[in-house]
PDB file of C-alpha atoms in Angstrom:
ATOM      1  CA  MET A   1       0.000   0.000   0.000  1.00  0.00           C
ATOM      2  CA  SER A   2       1.347   3.421  -0.795  1.00  0.00           C
ATOM      3  CA  LEU A   3      -0.064   6.881  -0.368  1.00  0.00           C
ATOM      4  CA  SER A   4       0.769  10.023  -2.241  1.00  0.00           C
ATOM      5  CA  ALA A   5       2.485  12.956  -0.529  1.00  0.00           C
ATOM      6  CA  GLY A   6       0.291  14.729   1.971  1.00  0.00           C
ATOM      7  CA  GLN A   7      -2.073  11.807   2.509  1.00  0.00           C
ATOM      8  CA  SER A   8      -2.388  10.210   5.918  1.00  0.00           C
ATOM      9  CA  LEU A   9      -3.519   6.794   7.028  1.00  0.00           C
ATOM     10  CA  SER A  10      -6.901   5.940   8.439  1.00  0.00           C
ATOM     11  CA  THR A  11      -7.053   3.746  11.530  1.00  0.00           C
ATOM     12  CA  GLY A  12      -6.685   0.099  10.612  1.00  0.00           C
ATOM     13  CA  GLN A  13      -4.922   0.611   7.278  1.00  0.00           C
ATOM     14  CA  GLY A  14      -1.935  -1.564   6.654  1.00  0.00           C
ATOM     15  CA  TYR A  15       1.092  -2.462   4.616  1.00  0.00           C
ATOM     16  CA  SER A  16       2.033  -5.962   3.471  1.00  0.00           C
ATOM     17  CA  GLU A  17       4.858  -7.155   1.234  1.00  0.00           C
ATOM     18  CA  CYS A  18       6.986 -10.232   0.694  1.00  0.00           C
ATOM     19  CA  TYR A  19      10.701  -9.778  -0.005  1.00  0.00           C
ATOM     20  CA  PRO A  20      13.379 -12.279  -1.015  1.00  0.00           C
ATOM     21  CA  ALA A  21      15.812 -13.037   1.832  1.00  0.00           C
ATOM     22  CA  VAL A  22      18.720 -11.171   0.244  1.00  0.00           C
ATOM     23  CA  ALA A  23      20.743  -8.169   1.409  1.00  0.00           C
ATOM     24  CA  GLU A  24      19.219  -5.895  -1.263  1.00  0.00           C
ATOM     25  CA  SER A  25      15.814  -6.343   0.379  1.00  0.00           C
ATOM     26  CA  VAL A  26      16.869  -4.653   3.623  1.00  0.00           C
ATOM     27  CA  PRO A  27      17.024  -1.023   2.375  1.00  0.00           C
ATOM     28  CA  ALA A  28      13.916  -1.467   0.212  1.00  0.00           C
ATOM     29  CA  ALA A  29      11.852  -2.903   3.079  1.00  0.00           C
ATOM     30  CA  ARG A  30      13.236  -0.341   5.555  1.00  0.00           C
ATOM     31  CA  ALA A  31      12.277   2.521   3.228  1.00  0.00           C
ATOM     32  CA  ALA A  32       8.763   1.146   2.690  1.00  0.00           C
ATOM     33  CA  LEU A  33       8.189   0.661   6.432  1.00  0.00           C
ATOM     34  CA  SER A  34       9.620   4.109   7.211  1.00  0.00           C
ATOM     35  CA  SER A  35       7.280   5.698   4.695  1.00  0.00           C
ATOM     36  CA  PHE A  36       4.311   3.795   6.122  1.00  0.00           C
ATOM     37  CA  ALA A  37       5.288   4.789   9.688  1.00  0.00           C
ATOM     38  CA  ALA A  38       5.620   8.461   8.718  1.00  0.00           C
ATOM     39  CA  GLN A  39       2.197   8.380   7.065  1.00  0.00           C
ATOM     40  CA  ALA A  40       0.824   6.794  10.250  1.00  0.00           C
ATOM     41  CA  GLY A  41       2.089   9.768  12.257  1.00  0.00           C
ATOM     42  CA  ALA A  42       5.573   8.759  13.436  1.00  0.00           C
ATOM     43  CA  GLY A  43       8.175  11.470  13.321  1.00  0.00           C
ATOM     44  CA  GLY A  44      11.499  12.548  14.761  1.00  0.00           C
ATOM     45  CA  SER A  45      13.206  10.138  17.133  1.00  0.00           C
ATOM     46  CA  ARG A  46      10.192   7.800  17.084  1.00  0.00           C
ATOM     47  CA  LEU A  47      10.542   7.371  13.307  1.00  0.00           C
ATOM     48  CA  ASP A  48      14.289   6.812  13.748  1.00  0.00           C
ATOM     49  CA  SER A  49      13.548   4.065  16.312  1.00  0.00           C
ATOM     50  CA  ILE A  50      11.061   2.383  13.975  1.00  0.00           C
ATOM     51  CA  ARG A  51      13.514   2.553  11.078  1.00  0.00           C
ATOM     52  CA  LEU A  52      16.396   1.093  13.100  1.00  0.00           C
ATOM     53  CA  ALA A  53      14.368  -1.671  14.795  1.00  0.00           C
ATOM     54  CA  ALA A  54      12.800  -2.744  11.500  1.00  0.00           C
ATOM     55  CA  SER A  55      16.185  -2.709   9.790  1.00  0.00           C
ATOM     56  CA  GLU A  56      17.694  -4.908  12.527  1.00  0.00           C
ATOM     57  CA  ALA A  57      14.796  -7.380  12.355  1.00  0.00           C
ATOM     58  CA  ILE A  58      14.884  -7.625   8.550  1.00  0.00           C
ATOM     59  CA  THR A  59      18.676  -7.985   8.546  1.00  0.00           C
ATOM     60  CA  ASN A  60      18.429 -10.814  11.085  1.00  0.00           C
ATOM     61  CA  ALA A  61      15.953 -12.631   8.851  1.00  0.00           C
ATOM     62  CA  VAL A  62      18.184 -12.174   5.796  1.00  0.00           C
ATOM     63  CA  MET A  63      21.323 -13.312   7.603  1.00  0.00           C
ATOM     64  CA  HIS A  64      20.000 -16.116   9.791  1.00  0.00           C
ATOM     65  CA  ALA A  65      16.601 -17.499   8.752  1.00  0.00           C
ATOM     66  CA  TYR A  66      17.751 -19.744   5.934  1.00  0.00           C
ATOM     67  CA  ALA A  67      21.409 -20.147   6.886  1.00  0.00           C
ATOM     68  CA  THR A  68      21.114 -23.859   7.717  1.00  0.00           C
ATOM     69  CA  GLU A  69      18.952 -24.617   4.704  1.00  0.00           C
ATOM     70  CA  PRO A  70      21.191 -23.947   1.665  1.00  0.00           C
ATOM     71  CA  ALA A  71      18.741 -25.556  -0.728  1.00  0.00           C
ATOM     72  CA  ARG A  72      16.062 -23.056   0.361  1.00  0.00           C
ATOM     73  CA  ALA A  73      18.334 -20.020   0.717  1.00  0.00           C
ATOM     74  CA  SER A  74      17.601 -18.679  -2.750  1.00  0.00           C
ATOM     75  CA  ALA A  75      13.871 -19.383  -2.321  1.00  0.00           C
ATOM     76  CA  GLY A  76      13.644 -17.920   1.179  1.00  0.00           C
ATOM     77  CA  ALA A  77      11.201 -15.113   1.780  1.00  0.00           C
ATOM     78  CA  ILE A  78      10.631 -12.462   4.408  1.00  0.00           C
ATOM     79  CA  HIS A  79       7.007 -11.502   4.996  1.00  0.00           C
ATOM     80  CA  ILE A  80       6.496  -7.995   6.324  1.00  0.00           C
ATOM     81  CA  SER A  81       3.276  -6.380   7.402  1.00  0.00           C
ATOM     82  CA  ALA A  82       2.449  -3.247   9.334  1.00  0.00           C
ATOM     83  CA  SER A  83      -0.754  -1.812  10.728  1.00  0.00           C
ATOM     84  CA  ALA A  84      -1.610   1.571  12.169  1.00  0.00           C
ATOM     85  CA  VAL A  85      -4.253   1.199  14.863  1.00  0.00           C
ATOM     86  CA  GLU A  86      -5.212   4.262  16.891  1.00  0.00           C
ATOM     87  CA  ASP A  87      -1.935   5.612  18.319  1.00  0.00           C
ATOM     88  CA  GLU A  88       0.098   2.469  17.690  1.00  0.00           C
ATOM     89  CA  LEU A  89       2.113   1.000  14.877  1.00  0.00           C
ATOM     90  CA  TRP A  90       2.475  -2.787  14.700  1.00  0.00           C
ATOM     91  CA  ILE A  91       5.125  -4.382  12.497  1.00  0.00           C
ATOM     92  CA  LEU A  92       5.368  -8.121  11.886  1.00  0.00           C
ATOM     93  CA  ILE A  93       8.439  -9.620  10.238  1.00  0.00           C
ATOM     94  CA  ALA A  94       8.275 -13.346   9.516  1.00  0.00           C
ATOM     95  CA  ASP A  95      10.290 -15.996   7.745  1.00  0.00           C
ATOM     96  CA  GLU A  96       9.914 -19.701   7.022  1.00  0.00           C
ATOM     97  CA  GLY A  97      13.444 -20.651   8.063  1.00  0.00           C
ATOM     98  CA  GLY A  98      14.821 -22.895  10.772  1.00  0.00           C
ATOM     99  CA  GLY A  99      13.909 -20.707  13.753  1.00  0.00           C
ATOM    100  CA  ILE A 100      16.090 -18.929  16.299  1.00  0.00           C
ATOM    101  CA  ARG A 101      18.977 -20.953  17.667  1.00  0.00           C
ATOM    102  CA  ALA A 102      22.510 -20.362  18.924  1.00  0.00           C
ATOM    103  CA  ARG A 103      25.075 -20.252  16.129  1.00  0.00           C
ATOM    104  CA  ALA A 104      28.807 -20.587  16.633  1.00  0.00           C
ATOM    105  CA  ASP A 105      29.523 -19.422  13.069  1.00  0.00           C
ATOM    106  CA  SER A 106      27.748 -16.054  13.381  1.00  0.00           C
ATOM    107  CA  LYS A 107      29.952 -13.017  12.822  1.00  0.00           C
ATOM    108  CA  GLY A 108      27.529 -10.672  14.587  1.00  0.00           C
ATOM    109  CA  LEU A 109      27.814  -9.465  18.168  1.00  0.00           C
ATOM    110  CA  GLY A 110      24.365 -10.773  19.039  1.00  0.00           C
ATOM    111  CA  LEU A 111      23.041  -7.347  19.985  1.00  0.00           C
ATOM    112  CA  GLY A 112      20.341  -6.998  17.317  1.00  0.00           C
ATOM    113  CA  LEU A 113      17.483  -8.446  19.389  1.00  0.00           C
ATOM    114  CA  VAL A 114      18.578  -6.474  22.454  1.00  0.00           C
ATOM    115  CA  LEU A 115      18.569  -3.269  20.409  1.00  0.00           C
ATOM    116  CA  ILE A 116      15.121  -4.071  18.981  1.00  0.00           C
ATOM    117  CA  ALA A 117      13.803  -4.641  22.519  1.00  0.00           C
ATOM    118  CA  GLN A 118      15.155  -1.239  23.609  1.00  0.00           C
ATOM    119  CA  LEU A 119      13.678   0.593  20.618  1.00  0.00           C
ATOM    120  CA  THR A 120      10.144  -0.834  20.758  1.00  0.00           C
ATOM    121  CA  ASP A 121       7.313  -0.399  23.233  1.00  0.00           C
ATOM    122  CA  ASP A 122       6.615  -4.124  22.997  1.00  0.00           C
ATOM    123  CA  PHE A 123       8.496  -6.917  21.268  1.00  0.00           C
ATOM    124  CA  GLN A 124       7.716 -10.602  20.876  1.00  0.00           C
ATOM    125  CA  ILE A 125       9.516 -13.480  19.191  1.00  0.00           C
ATOM    126  CA  LEU A 126       7.297 -16.371  18.139  1.00  0.00           C
ATOM    127  CA  ASN A 127       7.931 -19.730  16.525  1.00  0.00           C
ATOM    128  CA  ARG A 128       5.565 -20.070  13.585  1.00  0.00           C
ATOM    129  CA  GLY A 129       3.439 -23.208  13.407  1.00  0.00           C
ATOM    130  CA  GLY A 130       4.514 -23.946   9.842  1.00  0.00           C
ATOM    131  CA  GLY A 131       8.179 -23.269  10.623  1.00  0.00           C
ATOM    132  CA  GLY A 132      10.183 -20.122  10.919  1.00  0.00           C
ATOM    133  CA  THR A 133      10.132 -17.131  13.202  1.00  0.00           C
ATOM    134  CA  GLU A 134       7.897 -14.099  13.569  1.00  0.00           C
ATOM    135  CA  LEU A 135       8.934 -10.877  15.263  1.00  0.00           C
ATOM    136  CA  ARG A 136       6.164  -8.576  16.469  1.00  0.00           C
ATOM    137  CA  LEU A 137       7.146  -4.993  17.111  1.00  0.00           C
ATOM    138  CA  ARG A 138       4.803  -2.418  18.658  1.00  0.00           C
ATOM    139  CA  PHE A 139       5.461   1.304  18.774  1.00  0.00           C
ATOM    140  CA  LYS A 140       3.390   4.053  20.372  1.00  0.00           C
ATOM    141  CA  LEU A 141       3.073   6.849  17.851  1.00  0.00           C
ATOM    142  CA  THR A 142       2.518   9.539  20.462  1.00  0.00           C
ATOM    143  CA  PRO A 143       4.113   9.664  23.921  1.00  0.00           C
ATOM    144  CA  GLY A 144       1.805   8.905  26.845  1.00  0.00           C
ATOM    145  CA  GLU A 145       1.501  10.870  30.070  1.00  0.00           C
ATOM    146  CA  GLY A 146       4.803  11.080  31.895  1.00  0.00           C
ATOM    147  CA  GLU A 147       6.768   9.759  28.920  1.00  0.00           C
ATOM    148  CA  ASP A 148       9.589  11.718  27.404  1.00  0.00           C
ATOM    149  CA  GLY A 149       8.743  12.217  23.745  1.00  0.00           C
ATOM    150  CA  GLY A 150      12.292  13.425  23.145  1.00  0.00           C
ATOM    151  CA  GLN A 151      14.005  10.322  24.509  1.00  0.00           C
ATOM    152  CA  PRO A 152      17.003   9.474  22.305  1.00  0.00           C
ATOM    153  CA  ARG A 153      15.623   6.075  21.307  1.00  0.00           C
ATOM    154  CA  GLY A 154      17.803   4.285  18.818  1.00  0.00           C
ATOM    155  CA  SER A 155      20.827   6.467  19.347  1.00  0.00           C
ATOM    156  CA  LEU A 156      24.244   4.885  19.581  1.00  0.00           C
ATOM    157  CA  SER A 157      24.589   6.089  23.177  1.00  0.00           C
ATOM    158  CA  VAL A 158      21.356   4.323  24.171  1.00  0.00           C
ATOM    159  CA  ALA A 159      22.430   1.104  22.452  1.00  0.00           C
ATOM    160  CA  THR A 160      25.909   1.003  23.966  1.00  0.00           C
ATOM    161  CA  SER A 161      25.479   2.497  27.430  1.00  0.00           C
ATOM    162  CA  PRO A 162      25.154   0.074  30.357  1.00  0.00           C
ATOM    163  CA  ALA A 163      21.702  -0.470  31.824  1.00  0.00           C
TER     164      ALA A 163
END
């Protein structure tokens, strides 16, 4: 779903797309989700958080979902959907790979899921019944009472500073 400049989303509208599990899909999917989030009302640091969390989740699916299934690697897909409901944005990123498991051969630092958890207002990892993994990310589009709307969510200092 795409809207022209100046249009905004109605409650309950959504975005859905399937991408091949290749590196080139990450910037395309990130841009589409960022555009959808902006049209849903996200801006500033909130939009930055959405962009970074979605990028991390999509990158994880590209890098890890089909890694142990070489025969399926070229056929692997990443299913992405997003919905704007009231003052929330929900993003679902799913694959049909082998699921989340420890990997000794991974070159990453293992901080992607931790970063996603810090950037979102709610985050769930689910095993899909038909195989694969689904990440559910929820973002409030407007800060609630007592929340700091200017919190530097997604900044390098937030991601690297001790808790």
